[in-house]
Coordinates of C-alpha atoms in Angstrom, one line a residue:
M1 CA -0.3 -0.7 -0.3
S2 CA 1.5 3.4 -0.7
G3 CA -0.3 6.8 -0.4
E4 CA -1.6 8.6 2.9
N5 CA -5.2 7.6 1.4
A6 CA -4.5 3.5 0.7
R7 CA -7.4 2.2 1.7
V8 CA -7.2 -0.2 4.5
P9 CA -8.1 -3.8 4.1
M10 CA -9.9 -5.3 6.2
T11 CA -12.7 -8.7 6.5
P12 CA -15.8 -7.5 8.3
Q13 CA -14.9 -9.1 11.6
G14 CA -11.0 -7.0 11.5
Y15 CA -13.3 -3.5 10.8
Q16 CA -16.2 -4.9 13.8
R17 CA -13.3 -5.5 16.5
L18 CA -11.8 -2.0 15.4
Q19 CA -15.0 0.0 16.6
E20 CA -15.5 -2.2 19.5
E21 CA -11.2 -1.5 20.4
L22 CA -12.7 2.4 19.4
R23 CA -15.4 2.0 21.9
R24 CA -13.7 0.6 24.7
L25 CA -11.3 4.1 24.8
K26 CA -13.6 6.3 24.4
S27 CA -16.3 5.2 27.3
V28 CA -13.2 3.5 29.6
E29 CA -10.5 4.6 29.0
R30 CA -11.1 7.8 28.4
P31 CA -13.2 8.2 31.1
R32 CA -10.3 5.9 33.4
V33 CA -7.7 8.7 32.1
I34 CA -9.5 11.8 32.8
K35 CA -10.1 10.5 36.4
E36 CA -6.1 9.8 36.7
I37 CA -5.5 13.7 35.7
E38 CA -7.7 15.2 38.3
E39 CA -7.3 12.7 41.4
A40 CA -3.3 13.4 40.3
R41 CA -4.0 17.8 39.9
D42 CA -6.1 17.3 43.4
H43 CA -2.6 16.5 44.8
G44 CA -1.8 20.0 44.0
D45 CA 2.0 22.3 42.8
I46 CA 1.5 20.1 39.2
S47 CA 4.0 21.4 37.7
E48 CA 6.2 18.5 40.0
N49 CA 4.0 15.9 40.3
A50 CA 4.9 13.6 38.7
E51 CA 1.4 11.3 39.0
F52 CA -0.4 14.1 36.1
H53 CA 2.7 14.3 33.9
A54 CA 2.9 10.0 33.7
A55 CA -2.0 10.8 32.8
K56 CA -1.3 13.4 31.1
E57 CA 1.3 10.8 28.7
K58 CA -1.6 8.3 29.2
Q59 CA -4.0 10.7 28.0
A60 CA -1.2 11.4 24.4
L61 CA -0.4 7.9 24.2
L62 CA -4.6 7.3 23.6
G63 CA -5.5 9.5 21.8
A64 CA -2.9 8.9 19.3
Q65 CA -4.9 5.9 19.4
I66 CA -7.4 6.4 19.1
R67 CA -6.8 8.9 16.0
T68 CA -5.5 5.8 15.0
I69 CA -8.1 2.7 14.7
E70 CA -10.5 6.1 13.1
E71 CA -7.6 6.3 10.3
K72 CA -8.1 2.7 9.4
L73 CA -11.8 3.0 9.8
V74 CA -12.4 5.9 7.3
L75 CA -9.9 4.4 4.9
A76 CA -11.3 0.8 5.5
E77 CA -11.8 -1.7 3.1
V78 CA -14.1 -4.1 3.7
I79 CA -14.0 -7.4 2.9
D80 CA -16.8 -9.8 2.6
V81 CA -14.4 -12.9 2.0
S82 CA -17.5 -14.9 1.6
K83 CA -18.8 -13.6 -1.5
L84 CA -15.7 -14.3 -2.8
S85 CA -14.4 -18.3 -4.7
G86 CA -12.3 -19.3 -7.2
D87 CA -9.4 -21.3 -7.6
R88 CA -7.0 -17.9 -7.6
V89 CA -6.0 -16.4 -3.6
V90 CA -6.6 -13.6 -2.8
F91 CA -8.0 -11.2 0.4
G92 CA -9.5 -12.8 3.2
A93 CA -9.4 -16.6 1.7
T94 CA -7.8 -19.2 3.8
V95 CA -5.2 -21.0 2.1
T96 CA -4.4 -24.9 3.2
L97 CA -0.1 -25.8 1.7
V98 CA 1.8 -28.6 1.6
D99 CA 5.5 -28.4 3.1
G100 CA 7.9 -29.1 0.1
D101 CA 9.8 -29.7 3.1
T102 CA 8.1 -31.9 5.3
G103 CA 4.8 -33.0 3.7
E104 CA 3.1 -30.8 6.6
R105 CA 0.2 -29.1 6.1
V106 CA -0.6 -25.6 7.4
S107 CA -4.0 -23.3 6.4
Y108 CA -3.9 -19.7 6.1
Q109 CA -6.7 -16.6 6.2
I110 CA -4.8 -14.0 5.1
V111 CA -5.9 -10.8 6.7
G112 CA -5.0 -7.0 7.2
D113 CA -2.2 -6.3 9.1
H114 CA -4.0 -5.7 12.7
E115 CA -6.1 -8.7 12.4
A116 CA -2.5 -11.2 11.6
E117 CA -3.0 -13.9 14.7
P118 CA 0.0 -16.1 12.6
K119 CA -0.6 -18.3 16.0
N120 CA -4.5 -19.0 15.4
G121 CA -3.4 -19.7 11.4
K122 CA -4.1 -15.7 10.7
I123 CA -1.7 -14.1 8.6
S124 CA -0.9 -10.3 7.5
F125 CA -1.5 -9.5 3.9
S126 CA 1.5 -7.7 3.8
S127 CA 3.6 -10.7 5.5
P128 CA 6.0 -12.3 2.8
V129 CA 4.1 -15.8 2.9
A130 CA 1.1 -14.0 2.4
R131 CA 3.0 -11.6 -0.5
S132 CA 4.0 -15.3 -1.4
L133 CA 0.7 -16.9 -2.1
I134 CA -1.5 -13.8 -3.0
S135 CA -2.2 -14.4 -7.1
K136 CA -1.3 -17.9 -7.0
F137 CA -3.7 -20.8 -8.1
V138 CA -4.1 -23.6 -6.2
G139 CA -1.7 -26.3 -7.9
D140 CA 1.5 -23.7 -7.6
E141 CA 4.6 -24.4 -6.5
V142 CA 5.0 -20.7 -4.3
Q143 CA 8.9 -20.3 -2.9
V144 CA 8.8 -18.6 0.6
R145 CA 11.5 -16.7 1.1
T146 CA 11.4 -17.5 5.8
P147 CA 14.4 -15.8 8.6
A148 CA 15.1 -20.1 8.8
G149 CA 15.5 -20.0 4.8
V150 CA 13.7 -20.2 1.6
R151 CA 10.7 -23.1 2.1
S152 CA 8.7 -24.5 -1.0
F153 CA 4.7 -24.6 -0.2
E154 CA 2.2 -26.2 -3.2
I155 CA -1.5 -24.2 -3.0
L156 CA -3.3 -27.8 -2.0
Q157 CA -7.1 -25.5 -1.8
L158 CA -8.8 -22.3 -0.8
D159 CA -11.6 -21.4 1.7
F160 CA -13.6 -18.7 1.2
R161 CA -15.9 -18.9 4.7
N162 CA -15.7 -16.2 7.3

């Protein structure tokens, strides 16, 4: 992705999680930090009040987090995986691969950056594995450069369920 206003691809579940996180930050975290600031201010001279400065720093970080999530939501390109089909790897697809060296089968769903959970089989579309897979077809063999070296995989199947 390039450009400041580039679309941010995500699944409907990823979009919903961002909305929930934004609600939590605004309705739970922000009031808690405001209360911390008020309590610290009540302790007197704020120029030498470490609690006050720490709470103000939390407030600034929280504001940045909120702005980042709001920007992602504005730029979101929600892709409903259930409406996709075919034999070509695209964003949202769950790809079943067989490792050319070990014969081990692995499955990955290609998701947005903020949705990635590699331990749960969800990899970011910008990861080396996903970039190697996107636009390839069932039956293709792909070479993936990993920290452990180049690995070879064959694409066995695609699934387009959420």
